[in-house]
Amino acid sequence: MTAPQLTLTDIHVYIPSFRPSIDQVIQEINEDGVSFRLSEAEYRDSGFAHVPVARDESLEHMIARVCAPILSRARQEGIRLGAILFACVTSAGVEAQSLFSGLLREYAFDETTVIQPEEYGCATIHLSLNLAKAYLSVETDDNAAVLFVAADKAISSHHRSDTYMLYGDAASAALFRGSGTGGQRTLSTRLKVDGLVYDDCPERIKMYFSTFYLAVRQVVKQVLREAGMSMNEISLIFCSNLGLNTWSTLARAIGCSLDKFYAGALGHAGHLHNTDILLNVNDAIRNGSLSRGDFYLTVTVGFGGYYGCALHKYE
């Protein structure tokens, strides 16, 4: 039996137009009692400049912005939507089905279930690739699909930042299909969980930040080995927007040039949780950095010891 093909199509991304400077955001979160350990200059040196903030847009509104075009076309093409995989790091306890109920009713997908994996943080997009592949592998209907949606809106300064990172508001969506031409074909996917428990203990957090590079290197090498490819055949690496300093260490760990890491959206978007990957891929296609036929890697790091990597081909 041939291994199922998984293709990402109809990618849509929404970023709020209000994007205050990192200086302003750091000042605001410090005033709210958040302990951000980097200065504005240190954070800017890693490539960050602005943080998208949703002032008037609700989480439901942002979801509708990215999902409506996909659902409209899916309805016209007779696509059967098996499930929606919803990644939301900032509002993990939200009732996911209610956020989509009006939208699904409007496009006659009322019976579609919304599933919200909660534990993988910013690596949920790679978990979703695996889940979609497993679902579509047992589907006999060529029109079957799974919709991946990522949406985050910080509701407090504690959601806007942790010790070393600022988080922007955004939404994104992509249709995962098992057949069809055109789009981002996924050739291999890997997830790694390091099995350790991370809490507020400074020593454990320090250990995480000093060792996760090794875990990323392992998962990247597994993906390339499974595909029988080398890093020289990879055009670009689309990573969670962790900054140039982190990427530089990652580049050394996996044995490639920092130039392979796509940084086109880093300055104006910063880190947007699970939207980072879809934003960067879309951005690279628009400006010509990614061409049809190119092979590329997507890499995510979820705080708490979750790591994802996938090999894709732009077709």
GROMACS .gro file of C-alpha atoms in nm:
model
  315
    1MET     CA    1   0.000   0.000   0.000
    2THR     CA    2   0.141   0.341  -0.100
    3ALA     CA    3   0.209   0.582   0.184
    4PRO     CA    4  -0.055   0.858   0.191
    5GLN     CA    5   0.038   1.192   0.042
    6LEU     CA    6  -0.028   1.497   0.256
    7THR     CA    7  -0.049   1.837   0.089
    8LEU     CA    8  -0.106   2.177   0.248
    9THR     CA    9  -0.325   2.397   0.029
   10ASP     CA   10  -0.522   2.722   0.061
   11ILE     CA   11  -0.295   2.883   0.318
   12HIS     CA   12  -0.431   3.206   0.469
   13VAL     CA   13  -0.272   3.428   0.734
   14TYR     CA   14  -0.407   3.730   0.923
   15ILE     CA   15  -0.191   3.968   1.126
   16PRO     CA   16  -0.345   4.275   1.295
   17SER     CA   17  -0.242   4.608   1.142
   18PHE     CA   18  -0.159   4.758   1.484
   19ARG     CA   19   0.205   4.664   1.549
   20PRO     CA   20   0.366   4.863   1.831
   21SER     CA   21   0.743   4.863   1.868
   22ILE     CA   22   0.912   4.612   2.094
   23ASP     CA   23   1.027   4.904   2.312
   24GLN     CA   24   0.665   5.001   2.378
   25VAL     CA   25   0.552   4.644   2.446
   26ILE     CA   26   0.843   4.569   2.680
   27GLN     CA   27   0.769   4.888   2.874
   28GLU     CA   28   0.401   4.793   2.907
   29ILE     CA   29   0.462   4.437   3.025
   30ASN     CA   30   0.726   4.555   3.274
   31GLU     CA   31   0.473   4.800   3.417
   32ASP     CA   32   0.234   4.505   3.456
   33GLY     CA   33   0.490   4.314   3.659
   34VAL     CA   34   0.619   4.072   3.394
   35SER     CA   35   0.989   3.997   3.439
   36PHE     CA   36   1.132   4.030   3.085
   37ARG     CA   37   1.506   3.969   3.116
   38LEU     CA   38   1.627   4.120   2.788
   39SER     CA   39   1.672   4.489   2.716
   40GLU     CA   40   1.510   4.646   2.412
   41ALA     CA   41   1.852   4.662   2.243
   42GLU     CA   42   1.926   4.292   2.311
   43TYR     CA   43   1.588   4.184   2.177
   44ARG     CA   44   1.622   4.406   1.870
   45ASP     CA   45   1.967   4.260   1.797
   46SER     CA   46   1.798   3.925   1.739
   47GLY     CA   47   1.594   4.070   1.452
   48PHE     CA   48   1.272   4.170   1.631
   49ALA     CA   49   1.114   4.513   1.579
   50HIS     CA   50   0.732   4.502   1.619
   51VAL     CA   51   0.463   4.299   1.795
   52PRO     CA   52   0.121   4.258   1.626
   53VAL     CA   53  -0.156   4.335   1.873
   54ALA     CA   54  -0.528   4.274   1.813
   55ARG     CA   55  -0.699   4.574   1.971
   56ASP     CA   56  -1.048   4.554   1.820
   57GLU     CA   57  -1.044   4.205   1.668
   58SER     CA   58  -1.181   3.916   1.873
   59LEU     CA   59  -1.032   3.568   1.850
   60GLU     CA   60  -1.348   3.456   1.668
   61HIS     CA   61  -1.314   3.742   1.418
   62MET     CA   62  -0.953   3.654   1.339
   63ILE     CA   63  -1.046   3.290   1.290
   64ALA     CA   64  -1.321   3.389   1.046
   65ARG     CA   65  -1.076   3.605   0.847
   66VAL     CA   66  -0.853   3.307   0.764
   67CYS     CA   67  -1.113   3.029   0.750
   68ALA     CA   68  -1.393   3.186   0.542
   69PRO     CA   69  -1.206   3.180   0.207
   70ILE     CA   70  -1.102   2.818   0.261
   71LEU     CA   71  -1.446   2.698   0.369
   72SER     CA   72  -1.611   2.881   0.078
   73ARG     CA   73  -1.388   2.713  -0.178
   74ALA     CA   74  -1.412   2.377  -0.003
   75ARG     CA   75  -1.791   2.395  -0.022
   76GLN     CA   76  -1.782   2.480  -0.393
   77GLU     CA   77  -1.545   2.191  -0.466
   78GLY     CA   78  -1.742   1.937  -0.265
   79ILE     CA   79  -1.464   1.876  -0.014
   80ARG     CA   80  -1.563   1.673   0.291
   81LEU     CA   81  -1.412   1.829   0.601
   82GLY     CA   82  -1.329   1.553   0.848
   83ALA     CA   83  -1.215   1.775   1.135
   84ILE     CA   84  -1.066   2.108   1.234
   85LEU     CA   85  -0.742   2.089   1.430
   86PHE     CA   86  -0.726   2.409   1.635
   87ALA     CA   87  -0.400   2.534   1.789
   88CYS     CA   88  -0.440   2.809   2.049
   89VAL     CA   89  -0.154   2.854   2.294
   90THR     CA   90  -0.278   3.170   2.466
   91SER     CA   91  -0.634   3.050   2.535
   92ALA     CA   92  -0.598   2.678   2.590
   93GLY     CA   93  -0.915   2.656   2.800
   94VAL     CA   94  -1.144   2.823   2.545
   95GLU     CA   95  -1.445   2.629   2.417
   96ALA     CA   96  -1.311   2.567   2.068
   97GLN     CA   97  -1.631   2.443   1.904
   98SER     CA   98  -1.815   2.764   1.994
   99LEU     CA   99  -1.552   2.977   1.818
  100PHE     CA  100  -1.629   2.801   1.490
  101SER     CA  101  -2.002   2.728   1.523
  102GLY     CA  102  -2.132   3.032   1.333
  103LEU     CA  103  -1.870   2.996   1.060
  104LEU     CA  104  -1.937   2.625   1.010
  105ARG     CA  105  -2.311   2.685   0.999
  106GLU     CA  106  -2.269   2.958   0.736
  107TYR     CA  107  -2.076   2.726   0.501
  108ALA     CA  108  -2.283   2.413   0.579
  109PHE     CA  109  -2.009   2.225   0.766
  110ASP     CA  110  -2.218   2.204   1.083
  111GLU     CA  111  -2.119   1.845   1.160
  112THR     CA  112  -1.745   1.910   1.155
  113THR     CA  113  -1.576   1.852   1.490
  114VAL     CA  114  -1.320   2.097   1.626
  115ILE     CA  115  -1.031   1.927   1.805
  116GLN     CA  116  -0.791   2.129   2.020
  117PRO     CA  117  -0.464   1.951   2.109
  118GLU     CA  118  -0.341   2.127   2.421
  119GLU     CA  119   0.006   2.004   2.513
  120TYR     CA  120   0.241   2.072   2.225
  121GLY     CA  121   0.258   2.452   2.246
  122CYS     CA  122   0.422   2.607   1.943
  123ALA     CA  123   0.495   2.263   1.794
  124THR     CA  124   0.124   2.185   1.750
  125ILE     CA  125   0.141   2.238   1.373
  126HIS     CA  126   0.372   1.936   1.342
  127LEU     CA  127   0.150   1.730   1.570
  128SER     CA  128  -0.140   1.827   1.342
  129LEU     CA  129   0.049   1.711   1.033
  130ASN     CA  130   0.082   1.369   1.194
  131LEU     CA  131  -0.283   1.359   1.301
  132ALA     CA  132  -0.405   1.464   0.957
  133LYS     CA  133  -0.184   1.207   0.787
  134ALA     CA  134  -0.319   0.931   1.012
  135TYR     CA  135  -0.679   1.037   0.945
  136LEU     CA  136  -0.638   1.067   0.569
  137SER     CA  137  -0.449   0.736   0.544
  138VAL     CA  138  -0.770   0.544   0.620
  139GLU     CA  139  -0.993   0.766   0.404
  140THR     CA  140  -1.112   0.633   0.069
  141ASP     CA  141  -1.274   0.960  -0.035
  142ASP     CA  142  -1.034   1.172  -0.243
  143ASN     CA  143  -1.230   1.481  -0.139
  144ALA     CA  144  -1.162   1.428   0.232
  145ALA     CA  145  -0.962   1.699   0.409
  146VAL     CA  146  -0.862   1.830   0.751
  147LEU     CA  147  -0.844   2.201   0.830
  148PHE     CA  148  -0.560   2.327   1.049
  149VAL     CA  149  -0.624   2.659   1.226
  150ALA     CA  150  -0.392   2.851   1.457
  151ALA     CA  151  -0.517   3.161   1.638
  152ASP     CA  152  -0.385   3.349   1.939
  153LYS     CA  153  -0.480   3.670   2.114
  154ALA     CA  154  -0.303   3.762   2.437
  155ILE     CA  155  -0.550   3.871   2.704
  156SER     CA  156  -0.287   3.995   2.951
  157SER     CA  157   0.080   4.087   2.968
  158HIS     CA  158   0.149   3.740   3.106
  159HIS     CA  159   0.016   3.597   2.778
  160ARG     CA  160   0.208   3.858   2.579
  161SER     CA  161   0.547   3.752   2.712
  162ASP     CA  162   0.755   3.503   2.899
  163THR     CA  163   1.105   3.565   3.035
  164TYR     CA  164   1.276   3.590   2.695
  165MET     CA  165   1.009   3.620   2.424
  166LEU     CA  166   0.726   3.852   2.317
  167TYR     CA  167   0.419   3.696   2.156
  168GLY     CA  168   0.212   3.862   1.886
  169ASP     CA  169  -0.156   3.810   1.797
  170ALA     CA  170  -0.240   3.638   1.469
  171ALA     CA  171  -0.444   3.370   1.294
  172SER     CA  172  -0.368   3.127   1.014
  173ALA     CA  173  -0.527   2.831   0.841
  174ALA     CA  174  -0.436   2.565   0.586
  175LEU     CA  175  -0.625   2.278   0.432
  176PHE     CA  176  -0.457   1.939   0.466
  177ARG     CA  177  -0.545   1.708   0.179
  178GLY     CA  178  -0.439   1.357   0.088
  179SER     CA  179  -0.443   1.410  -0.285
  180GLY     CA  180  -0.441   1.680  -0.547
  181THR     CA  181  -0.171   1.885  -0.714
  182GLY     CA  182  -0.019   2.214  -0.616
  183GLY     CA  183   0.068   2.326  -0.268
  184GLN     CA  184   0.313   2.215  -0.004
  185ARG     CA  185   0.361   1.838  -0.021
  186THR     CA  186   0.480   1.687   0.307
  187LEU     CA  187   0.730   1.408   0.251
  188SER     CA  188   0.833   1.325   0.608
  189THR     CA  189   0.732   1.438   0.956
  190ARG     CA  190   0.884   1.377   1.298
  191LEU     CA  191   0.796   1.475   1.654
  192LYS     CA  192   1.017   1.447   1.958
  193VAL     CA  193   0.921   1.475   2.324
  194ASP     CA  194   1.209   1.488   2.569
  195GLY     CA  195   1.003   1.357   2.862
  196LEU     CA  196   1.126   1.605   3.121
  197VAL     CA  197   0.905   1.820   3.344
  198TYR     CA  198   0.952   2.197   3.316
  199ASP     CA  199   0.816   2.437   3.571
  200ASP     CA  200   0.927   2.770   3.720
  201CYS     CA  201   1.246   2.624   3.865
  202PRO     CA  202   1.530   2.842   3.725
  203GLU     CA  203   1.770   2.549   3.697
  204ARG     CA  204   1.528   2.343   3.487
  205ILE     CA  205   1.450   2.639   3.263
  206LYS     CA  206   1.822   2.703   3.221
  207MET     CA  207   1.873   2.338   3.128
  208TYR     CA  208   1.595   2.360   2.868
  209PHE     CA  209   1.744   2.664   2.697
  210SER     CA  210   2.091   2.511   2.691
  211THR     CA  211   1.994   2.165   2.559
  212PHE     CA  212   1.697   2.199   2.320
  213TYR     CA  213   1.935   2.258   2.028
  214LEU     CA  214   2.046   1.896   2.057
  215ALA     CA  215   1.687   1.773   2.044
  216VAL     CA  216   1.619   1.983   1.734
  217ARG     CA  217   1.932   1.849   1.567
  218GLN     CA  218   1.818   1.494   1.631
  219VAL     CA  219   1.470   1.542   1.486
  220VAL     CA  220   1.605   1.725   1.178
  221LYS     CA  221   1.856   1.448   1.109
  222GLN     CA  222   1.581   1.185   1.146
  223VAL     CA  223   1.365   1.360   0.885
  224LEU     CA  224   1.650   1.395   0.635
  225ARG     CA  225   1.763   1.037   0.690
  226GLU     CA  226   1.412   0.903   0.635
  227ALA     CA  227   1.391   1.093   0.304
  228GLY     CA  228   1.743   0.997   0.196
  229MET     CA  229   1.837   1.363   0.158
  230SER     CA  230   2.114   1.591   0.280
  231MET     CA  231   2.105   1.949   0.407
  232ASN     CA  232   2.262   2.062   0.078
  233GLU     CA  233   1.936   1.972  -0.100
  234ILE     CA  234   1.729   2.194   0.129
  235SER     CA  235   1.652   2.540  -0.006
  236LEU     CA  236   1.518   2.702   0.311
  237ILE     CA  237   1.437   2.627   0.674
  238PHE     CA  238   1.116   2.778   0.813
  239CYS     CA  239   1.145   2.780   1.190
  240SER     CA  240   0.940   2.920   1.475
  241ASN     CA  241   1.030   3.290   1.489
  242LEU     CA  242   1.276   3.255   1.777
  243GLY     CA  243   1.522   3.518   1.658
  244LEU     CA  244   1.858   3.536   1.484
  245ASN     CA  245   2.063   3.454   1.793
  246THR     CA  246   1.872   3.131   1.856
  247TRP     CA  247   1.874   3.041   1.487
  248SER     CA  248   2.249   3.094   1.470
  249THR     CA  249   2.302   2.832   1.739
  250LEU     CA  250   2.052   2.601   1.570
  251ALA     CA  251   2.233   2.643   1.238
  252ARG     CA  252   2.560   2.533   1.396
  253ALA     CA  253   2.389   2.240   1.566
  254ILE     CA  254   2.234   2.102   1.247
  255GLY     CA  255   2.530   2.189   1.026
  256CYS     CA  256   2.402   2.455   0.789
  257SER     CA  257   2.438   2.824   0.715
  258LEU     CA  258   2.224   3.078   0.901
  259ASP     CA  259   2.124   3.205   0.555
  260LYS     CA  260   1.904   2.897   0.515
  261PHE     CA  261   1.674   3.022   0.793
  262TYR     CA  262   1.399   3.236   0.644
  263ALA     CA  263   1.381   3.567   0.834
  264GLY     CA  264   1.166   3.780   0.602
  265ALA     CA  265   0.880   3.823   0.850
  266LEU     CA  266   1.082   3.829   1.171
  267GLY     CA  267   1.104   4.205   1.214
  268HIS     CA  268   0.741   4.305   1.153
  269ALA     CA  269   0.572   3.993   1.294
  270GLY     CA  270   0.796   3.848   1.565
  271HIS     CA  271   0.684   3.524   1.728
  272LEU     CA  272   0.322   3.426   1.655
  273HIS     CA  273   0.307   3.077   1.807
  274ASN     CA  274   0.183   2.822   1.548
  275THR     CA  275   0.121   3.087   1.283
  276ASP     CA  276   0.496   3.139   1.231
  277ILE     CA  277   0.540   2.853   0.984
  278LEU     CA  278   0.244   2.932   0.757
  279LEU     CA  279   0.327   3.304   0.766
  280ASN     CA  280   0.688   3.245   0.664
  281VAL     CA  281   0.605   2.997   0.385
  282ASN     CA  282   0.344   3.234   0.239
  283ASP     CA  283   0.581   3.528   0.267
  284ALA     CA  284   0.864   3.341   0.093
  285ILE     CA  285   0.638   3.237  -0.195
  286ARG     CA  286   0.513   3.594  -0.244
  287ASN     CA  287   0.859   3.747  -0.261
  288GLY     CA  288   1.012   3.469  -0.470
  289SER     CA  289   1.243   3.325  -0.204
  290LEU     CA  290   1.070   2.987  -0.245
  291SER     CA  291   1.017   2.846  -0.594
  292ARG     CA  292   0.823   2.548  -0.727
  293GLY     CA  293   1.030   2.234  -0.699
  294ASP     CA  294   1.217   2.354  -0.389
  295PHE     CA  295   1.257   2.126  -0.089
  296TYR     CA  296   1.236   2.291   0.251
  297LEU     CA  297   1.219   2.206   0.620
  298THR     CA  298   0.976   2.334   0.882
  299VAL     CA  299   1.102   2.324   1.241
  300THR     CA  300   0.914   2.411   1.559
  301VAL     CA  301   1.007   2.425   1.926
  302GLY     CA  302   0.730   2.403   2.184
  303PHE     CA  303   0.825   2.510   2.534
  304GLY     CA  304   0.805   2.208   2.761
  305GLY     CA  305   1.015   1.974   2.551
  306TYR     CA  306   0.821   1.928   2.225
  307TYR     CA  307   1.000   1.951   1.891
  308GLY     CA  308   0.871   1.907   1.537
  309CYS     CA  309   1.030   1.885   1.194
  310ALA     CA  310   0.890   1.810   0.849
  311LEU     CA  311   1.029   1.793   0.498
  312HIS     CA  312   0.816   1.957   0.229
  313LYS     CA  313   0.827   2.019  -0.144
  314TYR     CA  314   0.663   2.323  -0.302
  315GLU     CA  315   0.471   2.196  -0.605
   0.00000   0.00000   0.00000
